[in-house]
CSV table of C-alpha atoms and ligand atoms in Angstrom, one decimal:
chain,number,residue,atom,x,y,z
A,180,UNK,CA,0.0,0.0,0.0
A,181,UNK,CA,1.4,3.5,0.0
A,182,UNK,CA,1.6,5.9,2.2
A,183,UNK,CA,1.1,9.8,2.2
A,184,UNK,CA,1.9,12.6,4.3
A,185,UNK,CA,-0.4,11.9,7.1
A,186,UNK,CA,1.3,10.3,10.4
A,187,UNK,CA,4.7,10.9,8.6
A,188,UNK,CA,7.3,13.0,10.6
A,189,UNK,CA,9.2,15.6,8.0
A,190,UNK,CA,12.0,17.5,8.6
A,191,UNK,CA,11.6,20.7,6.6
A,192,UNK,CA,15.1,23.2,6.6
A,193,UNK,CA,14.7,26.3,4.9
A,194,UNK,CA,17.8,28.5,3.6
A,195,UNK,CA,17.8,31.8,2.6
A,196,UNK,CA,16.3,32.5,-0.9
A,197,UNK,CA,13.1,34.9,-1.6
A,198,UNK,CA,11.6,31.4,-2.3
A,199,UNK,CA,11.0,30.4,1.2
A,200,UNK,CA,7.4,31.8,1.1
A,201,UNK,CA,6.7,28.7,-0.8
A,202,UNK,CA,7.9,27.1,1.9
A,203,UNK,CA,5.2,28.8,4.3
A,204,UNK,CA,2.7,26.9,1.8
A,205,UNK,CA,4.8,24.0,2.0
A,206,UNK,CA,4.9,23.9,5.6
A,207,UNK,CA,1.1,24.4,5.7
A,208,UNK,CA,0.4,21.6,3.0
A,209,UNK,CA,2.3,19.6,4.6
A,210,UNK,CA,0.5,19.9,8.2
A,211,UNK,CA,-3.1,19.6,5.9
A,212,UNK,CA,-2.0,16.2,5.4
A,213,UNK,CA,-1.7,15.4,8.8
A,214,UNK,CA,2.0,15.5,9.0
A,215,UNK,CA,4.0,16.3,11.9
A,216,UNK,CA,6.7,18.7,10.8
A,217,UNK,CA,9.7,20.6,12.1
A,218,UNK,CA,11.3,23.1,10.9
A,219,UNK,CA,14.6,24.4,11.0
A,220,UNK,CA,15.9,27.6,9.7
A,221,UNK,CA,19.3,28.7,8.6
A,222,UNK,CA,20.9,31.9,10.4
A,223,UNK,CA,20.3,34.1,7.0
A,224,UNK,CA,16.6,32.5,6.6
A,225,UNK,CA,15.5,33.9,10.0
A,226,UNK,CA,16.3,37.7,8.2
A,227,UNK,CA,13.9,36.8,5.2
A,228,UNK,CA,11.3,35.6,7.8
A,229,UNK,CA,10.6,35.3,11.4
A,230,UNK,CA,10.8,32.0,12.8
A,231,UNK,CA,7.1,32.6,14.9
A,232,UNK,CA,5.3,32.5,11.5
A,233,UNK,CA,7.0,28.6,10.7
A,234,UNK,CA,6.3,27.8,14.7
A,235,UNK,CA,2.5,29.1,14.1
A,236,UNK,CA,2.2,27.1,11.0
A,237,UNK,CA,3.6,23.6,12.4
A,238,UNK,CA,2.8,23.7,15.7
A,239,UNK,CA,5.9,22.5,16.6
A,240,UNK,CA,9.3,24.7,18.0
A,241,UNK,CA,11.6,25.7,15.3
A,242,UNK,CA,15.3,24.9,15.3
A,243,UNK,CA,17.4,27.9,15.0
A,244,UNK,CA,20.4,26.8,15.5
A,245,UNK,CA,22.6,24.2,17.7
A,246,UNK,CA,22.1,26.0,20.8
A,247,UNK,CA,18.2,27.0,19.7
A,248,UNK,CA,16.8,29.8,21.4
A,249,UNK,CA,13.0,29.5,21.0
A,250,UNK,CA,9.9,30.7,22.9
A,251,UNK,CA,9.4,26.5,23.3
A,252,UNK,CA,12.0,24.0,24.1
A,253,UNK,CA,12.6,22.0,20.8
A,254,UNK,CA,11.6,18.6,22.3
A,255,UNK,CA,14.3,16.0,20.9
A,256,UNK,CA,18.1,16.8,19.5
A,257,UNK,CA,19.1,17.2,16.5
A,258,UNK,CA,20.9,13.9,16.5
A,259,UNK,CA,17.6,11.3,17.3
A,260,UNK,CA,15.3,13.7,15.6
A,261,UNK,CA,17.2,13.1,12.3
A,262,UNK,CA,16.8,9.8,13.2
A,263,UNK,CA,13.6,9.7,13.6
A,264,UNK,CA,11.9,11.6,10.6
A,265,UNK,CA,10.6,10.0,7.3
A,266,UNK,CA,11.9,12.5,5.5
A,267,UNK,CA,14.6,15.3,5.1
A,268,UNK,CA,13.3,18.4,2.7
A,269,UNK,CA,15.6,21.2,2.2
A,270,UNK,CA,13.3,24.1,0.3
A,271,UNK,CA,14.1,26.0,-0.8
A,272,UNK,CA,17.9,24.8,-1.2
A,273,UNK,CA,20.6,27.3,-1.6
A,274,UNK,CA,23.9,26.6,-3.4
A,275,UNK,CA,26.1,27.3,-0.2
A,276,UNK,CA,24.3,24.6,1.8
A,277,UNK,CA,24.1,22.0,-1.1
A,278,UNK,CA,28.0,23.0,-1.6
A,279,UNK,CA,28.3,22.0,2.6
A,280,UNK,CA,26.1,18.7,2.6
A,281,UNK,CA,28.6,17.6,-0.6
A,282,UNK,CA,31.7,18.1,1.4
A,283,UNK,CA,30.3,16.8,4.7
A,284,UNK,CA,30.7,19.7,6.6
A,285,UNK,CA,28.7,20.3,9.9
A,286,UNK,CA,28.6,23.7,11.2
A,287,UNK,CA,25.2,24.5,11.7
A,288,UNK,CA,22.3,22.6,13.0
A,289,UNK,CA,20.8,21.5,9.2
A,290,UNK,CA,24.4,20.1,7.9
A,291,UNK,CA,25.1,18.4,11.0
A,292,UNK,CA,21.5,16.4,11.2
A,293,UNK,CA,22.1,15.8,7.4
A,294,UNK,CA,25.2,14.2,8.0
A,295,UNK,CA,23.6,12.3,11.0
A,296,UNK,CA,19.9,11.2,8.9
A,297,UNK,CA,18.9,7.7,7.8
A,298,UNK,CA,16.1,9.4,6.2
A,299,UNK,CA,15.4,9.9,2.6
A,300,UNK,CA,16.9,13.7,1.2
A,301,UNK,CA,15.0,15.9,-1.1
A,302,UNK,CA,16.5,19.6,-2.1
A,303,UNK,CA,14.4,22.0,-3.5
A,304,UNK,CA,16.9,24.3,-4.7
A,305,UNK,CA,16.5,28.0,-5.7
A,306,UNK,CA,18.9,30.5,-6.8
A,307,UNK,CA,20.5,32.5,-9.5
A,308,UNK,CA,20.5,30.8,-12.7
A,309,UNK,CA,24.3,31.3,-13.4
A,310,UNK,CA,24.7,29.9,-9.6
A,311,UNK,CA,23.0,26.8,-10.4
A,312,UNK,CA,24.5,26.3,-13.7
A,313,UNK,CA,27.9,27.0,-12.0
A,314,UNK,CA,30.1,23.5,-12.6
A,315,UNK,CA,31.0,23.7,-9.0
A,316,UNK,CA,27.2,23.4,-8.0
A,317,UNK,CA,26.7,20.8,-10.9
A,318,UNK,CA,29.6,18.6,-9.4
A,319,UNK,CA,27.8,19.1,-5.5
A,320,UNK,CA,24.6,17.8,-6.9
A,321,UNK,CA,26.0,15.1,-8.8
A,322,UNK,CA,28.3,13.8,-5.6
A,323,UNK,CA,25.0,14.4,-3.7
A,324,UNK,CA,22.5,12.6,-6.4
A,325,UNK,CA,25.0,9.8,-6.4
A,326,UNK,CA,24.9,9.1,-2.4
A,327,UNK,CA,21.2,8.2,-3.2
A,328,UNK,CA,19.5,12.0,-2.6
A,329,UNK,CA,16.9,12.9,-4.4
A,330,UNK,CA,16.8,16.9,-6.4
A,331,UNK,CA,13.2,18.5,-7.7
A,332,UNK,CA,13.9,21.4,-9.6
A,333,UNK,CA,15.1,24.2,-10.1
A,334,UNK,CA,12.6,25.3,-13.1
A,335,UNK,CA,13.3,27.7,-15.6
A,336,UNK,CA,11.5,31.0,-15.0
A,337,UNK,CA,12.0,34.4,-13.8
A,338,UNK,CA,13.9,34.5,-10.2
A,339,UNK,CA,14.0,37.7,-7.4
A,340,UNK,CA,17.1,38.8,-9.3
A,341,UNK,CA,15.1,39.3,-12.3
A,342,UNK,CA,17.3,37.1,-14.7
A,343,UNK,CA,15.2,34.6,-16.3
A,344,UNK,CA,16.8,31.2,-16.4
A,345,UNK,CA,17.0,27.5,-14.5
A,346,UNK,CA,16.8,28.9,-10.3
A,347,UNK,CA,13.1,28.6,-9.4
A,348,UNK,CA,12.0,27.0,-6.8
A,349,UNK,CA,9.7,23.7,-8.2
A,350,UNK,CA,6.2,24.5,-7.6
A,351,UNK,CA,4.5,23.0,-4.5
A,352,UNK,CA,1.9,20.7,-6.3
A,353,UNK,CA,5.3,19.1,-8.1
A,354,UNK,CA,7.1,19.2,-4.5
A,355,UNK,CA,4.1,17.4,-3.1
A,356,UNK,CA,4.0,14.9,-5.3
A,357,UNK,CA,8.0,14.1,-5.3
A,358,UNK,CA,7.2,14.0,-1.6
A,359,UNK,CA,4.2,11.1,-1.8
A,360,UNK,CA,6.9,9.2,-4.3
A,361,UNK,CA,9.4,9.4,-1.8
A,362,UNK,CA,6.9,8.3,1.1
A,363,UNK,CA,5.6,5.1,-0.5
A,364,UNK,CA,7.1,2.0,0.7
A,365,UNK,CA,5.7,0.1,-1.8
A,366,UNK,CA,8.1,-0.3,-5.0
A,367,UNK,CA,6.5,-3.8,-6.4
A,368,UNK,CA,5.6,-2.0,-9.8
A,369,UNK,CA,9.9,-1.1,-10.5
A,370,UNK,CA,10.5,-1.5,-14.0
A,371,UNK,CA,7.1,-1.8,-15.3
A,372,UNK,CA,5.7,0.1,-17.7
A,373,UNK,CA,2.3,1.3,-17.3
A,374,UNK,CA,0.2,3.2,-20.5
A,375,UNK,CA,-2.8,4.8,-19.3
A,376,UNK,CA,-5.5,6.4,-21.7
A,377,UNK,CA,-7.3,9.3,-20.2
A,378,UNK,CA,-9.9,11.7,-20.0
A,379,UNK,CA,-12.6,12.4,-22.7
A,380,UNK,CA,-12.2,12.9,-26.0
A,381,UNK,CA,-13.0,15.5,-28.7
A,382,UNK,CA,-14.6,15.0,-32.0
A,383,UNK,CA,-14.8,18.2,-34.4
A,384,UNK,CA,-17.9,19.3,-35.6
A,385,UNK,CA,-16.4,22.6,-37.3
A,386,UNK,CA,-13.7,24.5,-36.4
A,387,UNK,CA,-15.2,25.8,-32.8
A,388,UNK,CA,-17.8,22.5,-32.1
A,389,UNK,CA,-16.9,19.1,-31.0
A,390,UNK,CA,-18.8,16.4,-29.6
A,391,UNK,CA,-17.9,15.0,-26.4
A,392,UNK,CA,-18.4,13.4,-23.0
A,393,UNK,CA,-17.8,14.6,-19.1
A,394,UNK,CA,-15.1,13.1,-18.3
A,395,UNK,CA,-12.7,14.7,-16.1
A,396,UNK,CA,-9.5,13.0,-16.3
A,397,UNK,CA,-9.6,12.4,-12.2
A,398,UNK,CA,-9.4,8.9,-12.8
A,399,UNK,CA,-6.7,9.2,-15.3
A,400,UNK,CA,-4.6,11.3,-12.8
A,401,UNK,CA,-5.0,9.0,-9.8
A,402,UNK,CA,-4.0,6.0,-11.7
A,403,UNK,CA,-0.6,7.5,-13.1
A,404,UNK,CA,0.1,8.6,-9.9
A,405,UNK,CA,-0.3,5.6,-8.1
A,406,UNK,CA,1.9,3.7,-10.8
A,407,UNK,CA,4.1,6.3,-10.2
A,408,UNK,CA,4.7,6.2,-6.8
A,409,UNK,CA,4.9,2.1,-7.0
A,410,UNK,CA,7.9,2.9,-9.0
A,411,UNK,CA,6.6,2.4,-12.4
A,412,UNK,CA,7.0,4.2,-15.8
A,413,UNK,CA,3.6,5.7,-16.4
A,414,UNK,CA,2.5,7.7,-19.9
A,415,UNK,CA,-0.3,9.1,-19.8
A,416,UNK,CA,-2.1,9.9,-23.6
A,417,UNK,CA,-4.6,12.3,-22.6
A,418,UNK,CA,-7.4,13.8,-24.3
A,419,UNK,CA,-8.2,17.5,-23.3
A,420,UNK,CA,-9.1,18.0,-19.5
A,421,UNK,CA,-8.4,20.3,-17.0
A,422,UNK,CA,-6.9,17.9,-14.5
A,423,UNK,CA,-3.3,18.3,-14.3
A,424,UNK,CA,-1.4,15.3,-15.0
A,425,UNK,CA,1.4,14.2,-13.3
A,426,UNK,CA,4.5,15.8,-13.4
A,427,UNK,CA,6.6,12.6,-12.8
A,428,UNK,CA,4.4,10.9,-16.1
A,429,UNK,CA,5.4,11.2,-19.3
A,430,UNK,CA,2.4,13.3,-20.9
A,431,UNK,CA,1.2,12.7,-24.5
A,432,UNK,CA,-2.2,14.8,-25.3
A,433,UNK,CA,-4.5,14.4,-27.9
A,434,UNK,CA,-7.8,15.8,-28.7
A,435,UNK,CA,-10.1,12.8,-31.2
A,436,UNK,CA,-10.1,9.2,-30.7
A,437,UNK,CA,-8.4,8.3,-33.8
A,438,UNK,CA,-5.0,10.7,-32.4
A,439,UNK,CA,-5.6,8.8,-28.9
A,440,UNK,CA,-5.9,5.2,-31.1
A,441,UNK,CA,-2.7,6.2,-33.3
A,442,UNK,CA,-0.6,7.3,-30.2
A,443,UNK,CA,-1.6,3.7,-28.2
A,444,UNK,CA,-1.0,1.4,-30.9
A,445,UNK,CA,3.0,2.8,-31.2
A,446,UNK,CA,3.7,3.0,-27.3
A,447,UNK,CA,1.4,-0.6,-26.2
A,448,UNK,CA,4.1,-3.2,-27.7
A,449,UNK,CA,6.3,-1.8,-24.9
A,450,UNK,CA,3.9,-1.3,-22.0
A,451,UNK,CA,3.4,-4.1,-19.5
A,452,UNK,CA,0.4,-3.1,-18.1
A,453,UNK,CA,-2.7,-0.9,-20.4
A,454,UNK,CA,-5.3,0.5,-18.6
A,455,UNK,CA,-7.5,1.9,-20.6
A,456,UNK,CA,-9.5,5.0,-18.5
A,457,UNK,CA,-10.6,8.0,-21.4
A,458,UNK,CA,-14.0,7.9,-21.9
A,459,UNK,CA,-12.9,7.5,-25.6
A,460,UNK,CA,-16.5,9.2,-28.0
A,461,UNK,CA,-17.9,5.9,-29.6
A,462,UNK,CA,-18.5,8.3,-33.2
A,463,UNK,CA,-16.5,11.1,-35.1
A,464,UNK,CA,-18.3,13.5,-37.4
A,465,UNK,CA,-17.5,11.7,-41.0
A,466,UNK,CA,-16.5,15.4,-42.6
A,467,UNK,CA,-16.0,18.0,-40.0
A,468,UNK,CA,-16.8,21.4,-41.7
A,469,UNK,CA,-14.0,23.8,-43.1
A,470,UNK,CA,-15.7,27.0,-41.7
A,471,UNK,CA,-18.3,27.7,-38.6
A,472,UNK,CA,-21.6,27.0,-39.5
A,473,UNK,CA,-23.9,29.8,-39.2
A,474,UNK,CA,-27.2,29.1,-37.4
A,475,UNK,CA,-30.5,28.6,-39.6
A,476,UNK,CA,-34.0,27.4,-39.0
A,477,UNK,CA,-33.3,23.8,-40.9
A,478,UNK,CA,-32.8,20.8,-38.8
A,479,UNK,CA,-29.2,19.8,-39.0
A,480,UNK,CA,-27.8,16.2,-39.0
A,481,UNK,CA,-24.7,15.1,-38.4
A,482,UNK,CA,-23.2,12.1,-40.2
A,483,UNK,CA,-21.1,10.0,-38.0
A,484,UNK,CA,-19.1,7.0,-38.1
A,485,UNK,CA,-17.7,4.8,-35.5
A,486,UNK,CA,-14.3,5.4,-33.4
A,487,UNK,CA,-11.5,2.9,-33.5
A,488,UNK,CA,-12.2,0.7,-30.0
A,489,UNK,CA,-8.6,1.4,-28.8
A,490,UNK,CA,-9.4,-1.2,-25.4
A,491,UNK,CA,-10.9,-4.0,-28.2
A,492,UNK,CA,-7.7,-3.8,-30.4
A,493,UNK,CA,-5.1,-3.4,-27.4
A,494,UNK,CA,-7.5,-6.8,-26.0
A,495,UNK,CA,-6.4,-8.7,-29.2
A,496,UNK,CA,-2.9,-7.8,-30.1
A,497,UNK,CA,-1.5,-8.2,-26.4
A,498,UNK,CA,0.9,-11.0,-25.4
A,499,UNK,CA,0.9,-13.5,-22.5
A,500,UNK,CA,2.8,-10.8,-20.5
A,501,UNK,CA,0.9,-8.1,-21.0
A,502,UNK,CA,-2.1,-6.8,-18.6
A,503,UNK,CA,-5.1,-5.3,-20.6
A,504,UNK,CA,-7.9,-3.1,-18.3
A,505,UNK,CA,-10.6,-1.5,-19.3
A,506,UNK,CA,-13.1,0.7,-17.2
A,507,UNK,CA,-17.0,0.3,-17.9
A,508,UNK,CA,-19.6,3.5,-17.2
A,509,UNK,CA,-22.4,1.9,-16.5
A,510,UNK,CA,-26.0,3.1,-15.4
A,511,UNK,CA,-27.7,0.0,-15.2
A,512,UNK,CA,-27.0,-3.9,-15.2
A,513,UNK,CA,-23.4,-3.3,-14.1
A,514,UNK,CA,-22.4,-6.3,-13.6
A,515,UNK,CA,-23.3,-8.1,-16.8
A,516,UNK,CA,-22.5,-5.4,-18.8
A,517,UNK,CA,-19.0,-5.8,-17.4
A,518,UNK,CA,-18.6,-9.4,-17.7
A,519,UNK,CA,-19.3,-9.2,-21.2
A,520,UNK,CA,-17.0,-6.6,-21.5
A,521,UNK,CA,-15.0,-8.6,-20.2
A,522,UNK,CA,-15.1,-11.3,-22.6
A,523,UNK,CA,-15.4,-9.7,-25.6
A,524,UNK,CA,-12.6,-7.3,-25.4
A,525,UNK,CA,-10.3,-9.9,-24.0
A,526,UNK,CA,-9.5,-8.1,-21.0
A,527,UNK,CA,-7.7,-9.2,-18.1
A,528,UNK,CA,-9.9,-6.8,-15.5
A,529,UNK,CA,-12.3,-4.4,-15.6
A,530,UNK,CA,-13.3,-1.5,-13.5
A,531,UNK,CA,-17.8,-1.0,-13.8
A,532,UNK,CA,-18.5,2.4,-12.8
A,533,UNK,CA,-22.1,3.4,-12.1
A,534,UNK,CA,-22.8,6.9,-13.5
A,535,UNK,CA,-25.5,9.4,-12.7
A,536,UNK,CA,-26.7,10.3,-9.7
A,537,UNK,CA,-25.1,11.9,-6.9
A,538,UNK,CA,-21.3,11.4,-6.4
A,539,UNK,CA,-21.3,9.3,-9.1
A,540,UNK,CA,-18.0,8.9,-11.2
A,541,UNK,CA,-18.1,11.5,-13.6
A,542,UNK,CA,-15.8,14.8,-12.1
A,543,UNK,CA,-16.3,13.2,-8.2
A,544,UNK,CA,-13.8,12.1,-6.0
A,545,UNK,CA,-16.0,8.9,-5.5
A,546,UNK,CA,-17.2,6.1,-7.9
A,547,UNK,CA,-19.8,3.7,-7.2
A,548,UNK,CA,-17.7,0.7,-8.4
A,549,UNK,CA,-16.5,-2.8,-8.9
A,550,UNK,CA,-13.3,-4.5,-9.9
A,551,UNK,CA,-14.3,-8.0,-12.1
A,552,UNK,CA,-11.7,-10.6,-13.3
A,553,UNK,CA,-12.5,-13.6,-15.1
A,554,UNK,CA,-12.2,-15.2,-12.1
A,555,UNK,CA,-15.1,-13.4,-10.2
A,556,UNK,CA,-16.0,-10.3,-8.8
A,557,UNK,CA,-13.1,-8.5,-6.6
A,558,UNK,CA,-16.0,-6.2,-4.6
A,559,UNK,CA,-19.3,-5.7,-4.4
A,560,UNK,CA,-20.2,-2.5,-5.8
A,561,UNK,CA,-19.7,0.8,-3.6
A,562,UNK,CA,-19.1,4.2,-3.2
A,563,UNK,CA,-15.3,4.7,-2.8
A,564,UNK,CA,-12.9,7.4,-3.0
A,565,UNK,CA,-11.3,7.1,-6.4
A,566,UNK,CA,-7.8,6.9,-4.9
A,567,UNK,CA,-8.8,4.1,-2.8
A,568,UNK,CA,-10.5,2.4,-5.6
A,569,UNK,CA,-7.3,2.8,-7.6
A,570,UNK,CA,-4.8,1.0,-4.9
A,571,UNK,CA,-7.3,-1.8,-5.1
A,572,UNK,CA,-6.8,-2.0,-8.6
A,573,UNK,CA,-3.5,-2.1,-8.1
A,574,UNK,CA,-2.9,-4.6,-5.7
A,575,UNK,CA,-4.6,-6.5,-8.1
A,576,UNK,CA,-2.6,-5.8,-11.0
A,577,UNK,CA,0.6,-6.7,-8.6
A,578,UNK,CA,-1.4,-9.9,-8.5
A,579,UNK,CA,-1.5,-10.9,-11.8
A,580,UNK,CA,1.3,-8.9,-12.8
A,581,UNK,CA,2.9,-12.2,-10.6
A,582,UNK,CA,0.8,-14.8,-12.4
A,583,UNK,CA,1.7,-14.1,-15.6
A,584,UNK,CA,5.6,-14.2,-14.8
A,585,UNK,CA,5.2,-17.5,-13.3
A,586,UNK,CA,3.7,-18.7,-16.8
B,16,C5P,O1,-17.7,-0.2,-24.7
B,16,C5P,P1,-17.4,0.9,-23.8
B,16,C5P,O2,-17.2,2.2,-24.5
B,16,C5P,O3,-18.4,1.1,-22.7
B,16,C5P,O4,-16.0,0.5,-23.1
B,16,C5P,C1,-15.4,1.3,-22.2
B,16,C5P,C2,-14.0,1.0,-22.1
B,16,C5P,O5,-13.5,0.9,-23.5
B,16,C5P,C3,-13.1,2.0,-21.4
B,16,C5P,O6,-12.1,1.4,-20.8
B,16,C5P,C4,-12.7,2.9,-22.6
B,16,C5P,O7,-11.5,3.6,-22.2
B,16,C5P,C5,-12.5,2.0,-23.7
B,16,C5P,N1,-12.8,2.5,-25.0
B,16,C5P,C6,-11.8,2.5,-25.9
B,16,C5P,N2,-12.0,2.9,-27.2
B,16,C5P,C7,-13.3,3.3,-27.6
B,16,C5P,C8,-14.3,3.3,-26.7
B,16,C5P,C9,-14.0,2.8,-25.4
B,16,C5P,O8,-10.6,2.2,-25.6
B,16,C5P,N3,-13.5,3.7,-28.8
């Protein structure tokens, strides 16, 4: 299973860089999730901002330096508490400190309890572009990324000094989500590769009307990320939505079935595991039309013509390794429909959503559903949170990901 934030103990140092008001957010995000966190502050840091605003927003003392001087005793040294945290973030990072933790010095609180922690490291680093780009800081991330730490960022963007260049700060949604990779124990899905369809599809009517579905790409999202942070390779070929994807997913977008059918059929010889998630528009418009069509009184039809079935095809060309998985919206007779499914496509699971209603599937954080094998039915249908639904699935797919290597 993995794990997130919550009930995790995270050590968040913050150097000096006009960046650390992410880290306010950061700290804050973190706490939302029902982390415990502590944070520690470098001498300069505490001049950009006080260290009462980090105490109010963690709840816990803050760590100003070895002989710490705050308004509460910091309950436990910086020794066993780098011992005891599940994780080590340094954002924002600045080049001096990186430069320090690479040459093992320890004079200061943060470089002496990095020296001292078991726990995994992840820099956020922020600075000057030509300061990143610097070969000396190149070299301290390499020594560093080579004794197993982990780097997010920098972007490339406008930073306080006004140059624009590689030195921002990686955005907290992309910091977050490092930060649930890093936190999941689970690692069963290392060197698979996992293709995911997504999201709905568009079919062009004229140049500003398509046809299309409400689909929201939620589940599209949750099941790359959970691949993701089970150590897999996940692309995503997306049609439009406005759920984010990702960041750690390789991202392929599309807008019609037929793009989203061309891009599967040249990545699926190499994926191990195809999970088919877009609501994928059963018919194009045969002849889209050049220019807008104005409005009139006559009744206006639409000749249309069926989609490629991108699930069906995957179903038949996959080999005895490969794990096929489609997703069934349903509003009645769910489990029949399914098993047919099922059958026809050649699939190895399915996932039957009910749809309408309340809470149901479409743009929720819930669907009412059930996983179905050819060997039965995994759970009786209910409402739960996608996310949960989606470690389900893969536990399952860890499953039969371990059959089929036996064969
Ligand atoms: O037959 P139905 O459209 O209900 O099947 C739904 C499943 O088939 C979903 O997994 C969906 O992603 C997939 N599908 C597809 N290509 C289509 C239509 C549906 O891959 N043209």
């Amino acid at each position: 299973m993995s794990s997130k934030p919550e009930q995790k103990t995270i050590l968040l140092a913050v150097s000096s860089s006009i960046a650390i008001y992410k880290s306010c957010e950061l700290c804050r995000r973190l706490k939302e999730r029902g982390a415990n966190v502590y944070v520690a502050m470098t001498e300069n840091a505490q001049k950009l901002v006080s260290p009462i605003l980090f105490e109010s927003l963690s709840g816990n003392a803050v760590i100003t330096g070895m002989f710490s001087n705050s308004r509460q005793p910091v309950p436990i040294s910086h020794i066993s508490l780098s011992h005891v945290i599940d994780l080590f973030i340094i954002a924002p990072a600045t080049a001096n400190l990186i430069a320090k933790s690479a040459c093992g010095i320890a004079d200061d609180w943060i470089t002496t309890s990095l020296l001292a922690t078991t726990a995994p490291v992840l820099w956020a680093p922020a600075m000057n572009p030509q300061m990143y780009t610097n070969p000396a800081t190149q070299k301290n991330i390499q020594i560093l990324s080579e004794r197993g730490h982990h780097f997010i960022g920098p972007f490339i963007g406008t930073t306080a000094c006004g140059e624009v260049g590689q030195g921002r700060m990686a955005e907290l949604e992309i910091i977050l989500e490092k930060i649930d990779i890093l936190l999941t124990k689970n690692k069963n899905l290392t060197g698979k590769k996992v293709l995911i369809t997504s999201g709905p599809t568009q079919e062009p009517i004229d140049p500003v009307r398509y046809i299309s579905n409400r689909s929201s790409g939620k589940m599209g999202r949750e099941l790359a990320l959970e691949a993701i942070k089970r150590g897999a390779e996940v692309t995503v070929v997306s049609g439009p939505s406005v759920e984010k994807l990702p960041y750690h997913s390789n991202s392929v977008y599309v807008q019609t079935a037929q793009e989203m059918y061309e891009q599967v059929l040249k990545l699926f010889p190499e994926c191990d595991v195809f999970i088919a998630s877009a609501a994928v528009a059963d018919y194009s418009v045969i002849k889209p039309l050049e220019h807008k069509k104005k409005r009139t009184d006559e009744a206006l039809l639409l000749e249309l013509t069926p989609n490629p079935d991108i699930l069906g095809e995957m179903g038949k060309r996959k080999n005895e390794k490969q794990i096929v998985i489609g997703f069934a919206a349903e509003t009645n007779n769910l489990i029949e429909n399914a098993k047919e499914k099922l059958r026809n496509k050649n699939l190895d699971l399915i996932v039957v959503n009910k749809v309408g209603g309340e809470k149901c599937a479409f743009g929720s954080e819930f669907a009412y559903a059930t996983i179905i094998t050819p060997d039965g039915i995994e759970n009786e249908p209910s409402l739960t949170p996608k996310r949960e639904l989606v470690q389900k699935l893969y536990d399952k797919i860890e499953e039969l990901l371990k059959k089929k290597e036996a064969i």
